[in-house]
Each structure stands twice: as structure tokens, then as C-alpha cells.
GROMACS .gro file of C-alpha atoms in nm:
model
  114
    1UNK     CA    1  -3.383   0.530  -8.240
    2UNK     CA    2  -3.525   0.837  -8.309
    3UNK     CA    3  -3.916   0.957  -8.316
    4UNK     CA    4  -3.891   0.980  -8.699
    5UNK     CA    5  -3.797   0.632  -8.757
    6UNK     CA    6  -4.049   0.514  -8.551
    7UNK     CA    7  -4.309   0.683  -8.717
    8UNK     CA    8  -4.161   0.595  -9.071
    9UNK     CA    9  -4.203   0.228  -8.931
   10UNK     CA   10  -4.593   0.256  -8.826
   11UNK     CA   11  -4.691   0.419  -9.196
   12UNK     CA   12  -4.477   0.107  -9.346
   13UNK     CA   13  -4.621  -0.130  -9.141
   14UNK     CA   14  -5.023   0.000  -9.120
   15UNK     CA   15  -5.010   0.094  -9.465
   16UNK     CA   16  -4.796  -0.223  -9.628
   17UNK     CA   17  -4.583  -0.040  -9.869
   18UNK     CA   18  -4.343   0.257  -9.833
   19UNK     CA   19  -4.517   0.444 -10.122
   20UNK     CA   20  -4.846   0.455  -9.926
   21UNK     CA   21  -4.654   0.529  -9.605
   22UNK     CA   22  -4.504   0.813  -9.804
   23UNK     CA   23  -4.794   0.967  -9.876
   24UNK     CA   24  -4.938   0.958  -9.524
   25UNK     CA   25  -4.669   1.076  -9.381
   26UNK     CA   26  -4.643   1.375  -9.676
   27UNK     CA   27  -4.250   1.257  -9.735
   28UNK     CA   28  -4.072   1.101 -10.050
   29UNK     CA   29  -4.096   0.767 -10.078
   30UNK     CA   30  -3.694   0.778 -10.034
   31UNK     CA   31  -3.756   0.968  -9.728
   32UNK     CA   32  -3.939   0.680  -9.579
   33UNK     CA   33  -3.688   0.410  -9.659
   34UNK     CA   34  -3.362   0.582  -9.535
   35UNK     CA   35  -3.583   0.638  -9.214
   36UNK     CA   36  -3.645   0.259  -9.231
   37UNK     CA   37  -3.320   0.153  -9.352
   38UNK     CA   38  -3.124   0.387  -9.032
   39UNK     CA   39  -3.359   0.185  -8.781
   40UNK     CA   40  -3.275  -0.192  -8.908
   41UNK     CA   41  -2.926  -0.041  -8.943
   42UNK     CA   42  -2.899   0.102  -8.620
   43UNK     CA   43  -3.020  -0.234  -8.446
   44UNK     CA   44  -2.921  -0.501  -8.694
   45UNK     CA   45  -3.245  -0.609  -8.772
   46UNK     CA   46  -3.442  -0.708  -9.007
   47UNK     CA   47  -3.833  -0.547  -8.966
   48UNK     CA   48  -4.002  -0.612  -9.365
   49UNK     CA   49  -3.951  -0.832  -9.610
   50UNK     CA   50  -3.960  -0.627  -9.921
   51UNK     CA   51  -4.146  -0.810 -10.193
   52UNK     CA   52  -4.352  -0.730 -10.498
   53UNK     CA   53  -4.385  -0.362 -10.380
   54UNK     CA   54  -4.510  -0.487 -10.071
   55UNK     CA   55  -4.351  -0.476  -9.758
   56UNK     CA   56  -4.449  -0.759  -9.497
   57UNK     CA   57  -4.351  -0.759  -9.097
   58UNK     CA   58  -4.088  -1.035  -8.973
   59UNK     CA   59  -4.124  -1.161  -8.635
   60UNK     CA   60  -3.939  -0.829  -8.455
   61UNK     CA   61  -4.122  -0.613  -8.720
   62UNK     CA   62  -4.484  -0.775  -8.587
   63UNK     CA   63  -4.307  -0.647  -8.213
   64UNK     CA   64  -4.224  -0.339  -8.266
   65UNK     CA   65  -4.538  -0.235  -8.458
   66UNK     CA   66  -4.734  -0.358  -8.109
   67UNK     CA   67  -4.489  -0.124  -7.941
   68UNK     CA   68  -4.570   0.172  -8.209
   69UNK     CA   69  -4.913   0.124  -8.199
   70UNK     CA   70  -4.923   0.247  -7.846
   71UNK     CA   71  -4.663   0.503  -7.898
   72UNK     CA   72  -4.961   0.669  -8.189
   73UNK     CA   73  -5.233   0.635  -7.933
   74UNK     CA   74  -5.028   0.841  -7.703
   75UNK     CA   75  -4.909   1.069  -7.938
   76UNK     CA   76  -5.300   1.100  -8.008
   77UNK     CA   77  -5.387   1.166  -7.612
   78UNK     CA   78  -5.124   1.418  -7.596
   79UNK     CA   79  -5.280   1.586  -7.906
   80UNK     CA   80  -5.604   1.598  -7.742
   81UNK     CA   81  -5.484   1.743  -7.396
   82UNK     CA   82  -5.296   1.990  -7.542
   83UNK     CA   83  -5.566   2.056  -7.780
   84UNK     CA   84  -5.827   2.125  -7.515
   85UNK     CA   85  -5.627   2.339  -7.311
   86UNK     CA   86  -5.711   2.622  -7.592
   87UNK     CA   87  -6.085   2.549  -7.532
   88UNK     CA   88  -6.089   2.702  -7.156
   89UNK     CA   89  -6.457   2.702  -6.991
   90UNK     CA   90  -6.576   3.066  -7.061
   91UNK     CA   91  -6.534   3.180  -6.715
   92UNK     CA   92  -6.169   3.116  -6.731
   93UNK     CA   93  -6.010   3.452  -6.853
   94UNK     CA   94  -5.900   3.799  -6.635
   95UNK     CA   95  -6.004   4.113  -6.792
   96UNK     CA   96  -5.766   4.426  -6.767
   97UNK     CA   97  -5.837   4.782  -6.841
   98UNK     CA   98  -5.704   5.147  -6.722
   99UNK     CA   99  -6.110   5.268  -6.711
  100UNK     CA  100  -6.380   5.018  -6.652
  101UNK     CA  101  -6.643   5.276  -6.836
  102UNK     CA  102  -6.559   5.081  -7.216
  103UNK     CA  103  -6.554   4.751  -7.101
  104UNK     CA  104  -6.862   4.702  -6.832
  105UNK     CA  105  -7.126   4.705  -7.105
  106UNK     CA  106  -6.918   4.414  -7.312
  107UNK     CA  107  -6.899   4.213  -6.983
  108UNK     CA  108  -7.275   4.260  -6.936
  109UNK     CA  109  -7.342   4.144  -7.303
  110UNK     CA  110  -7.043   3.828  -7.267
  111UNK     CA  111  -7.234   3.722  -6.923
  112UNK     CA  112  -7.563   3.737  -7.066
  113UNK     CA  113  -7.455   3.500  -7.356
  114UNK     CA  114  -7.350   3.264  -7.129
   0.00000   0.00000   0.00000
């Protein structure tokens, strides 16, 4: 199983057809099956039943998309921790210079911001 197929399977399965997946996920429709089609393959399973353009979870499909739903929230955490790691508290940074004549005056104005 590979990340891909697994989030191929949420968009099918939150969304309730491939083409809306698709979109979602900014793939081809096509994309999104084969992605689909590799991970029933794969494990010999059966995860939607494919009717009237809609695609509907069977038992291990309702499973998995438990297990997926907590792979996105952590996907989301990891997002946010990385995310925040560019925001560093404004006393968090090293100055370097050769002369400190050019820079004191900028530290002055930075500190007084603050």
C-alpha cells in the first residue's frame, strides 16, 4: 500500500464518486481509479460498490476509511508543526555582521517594534 492509494481512497470515499475525488485531489479521474483499482488489487478486496456514478463503501471499505480518517488528521498535525516552525517568536534569530556601525540602528528600530 502506498500513501497515494490511500489518499485516492479517502477523496473516493468522503466525496462518493471518483470524479469528485478527482477534482479534490487535482488528478484525472483515471488517475484516481488505477490508484483505487492497485489497492483492491494489491489486497484482494473489494472497498466500493460502483453504481450509478456513485461509489458506496463495503464492509472493509467502511474500515479502512476509519483508518484513513486518522491518517488525514495526522497528515493535518504534521502540516501544522511544520508550518509553525517558519513562524519563530521574534527573538529567535542571530544577527552577523563584519562592523556593527550599519546594523545597531536597525536592531534599535526591530527592538522597539517589538
Amino acid at each position: 500500500m502506498i500513501y497515494s492509494q490511500i489518499r485516492a481512497f479517502h477523496a473516493v470515499a468522503a466525496e462518493g464518486t471518483f470524479t469528485k475525488a478527482a477534482r479534490m485531489l487535482n488528478v484525472s479521474q483515471p488517475a484516481v481509479s488505477a490508484q483505487i483499482k492497485g489497492l483492491e488489487d494489491t489486497y484482494g478486496v473489494t472497498l466500493f460498490i460502483r453504481e450509478n456514478r456513485k461509489a458506496r463503501l463495503t464492509e472493509p471499505g467502511h474500515r479502512l476509511f476509519e483508518v484513513s480518517r486518522r491518517i488525514m488528521r495526522l497528515e493535518e498535525e504534521a502540516d501544522e508543526i511544520l508550518r509553525s516552525v517558519r513562524e519563530l517568536p521574534p527573538s529567535a534569530f542571530k544577527v552577523g555582521t563584519d562592523a556593527p556601525y550599519g546594523v545597531t540602528a536597525l536592531l534599535a528600530a526591530y527592538c522597539q517594534a517589538q
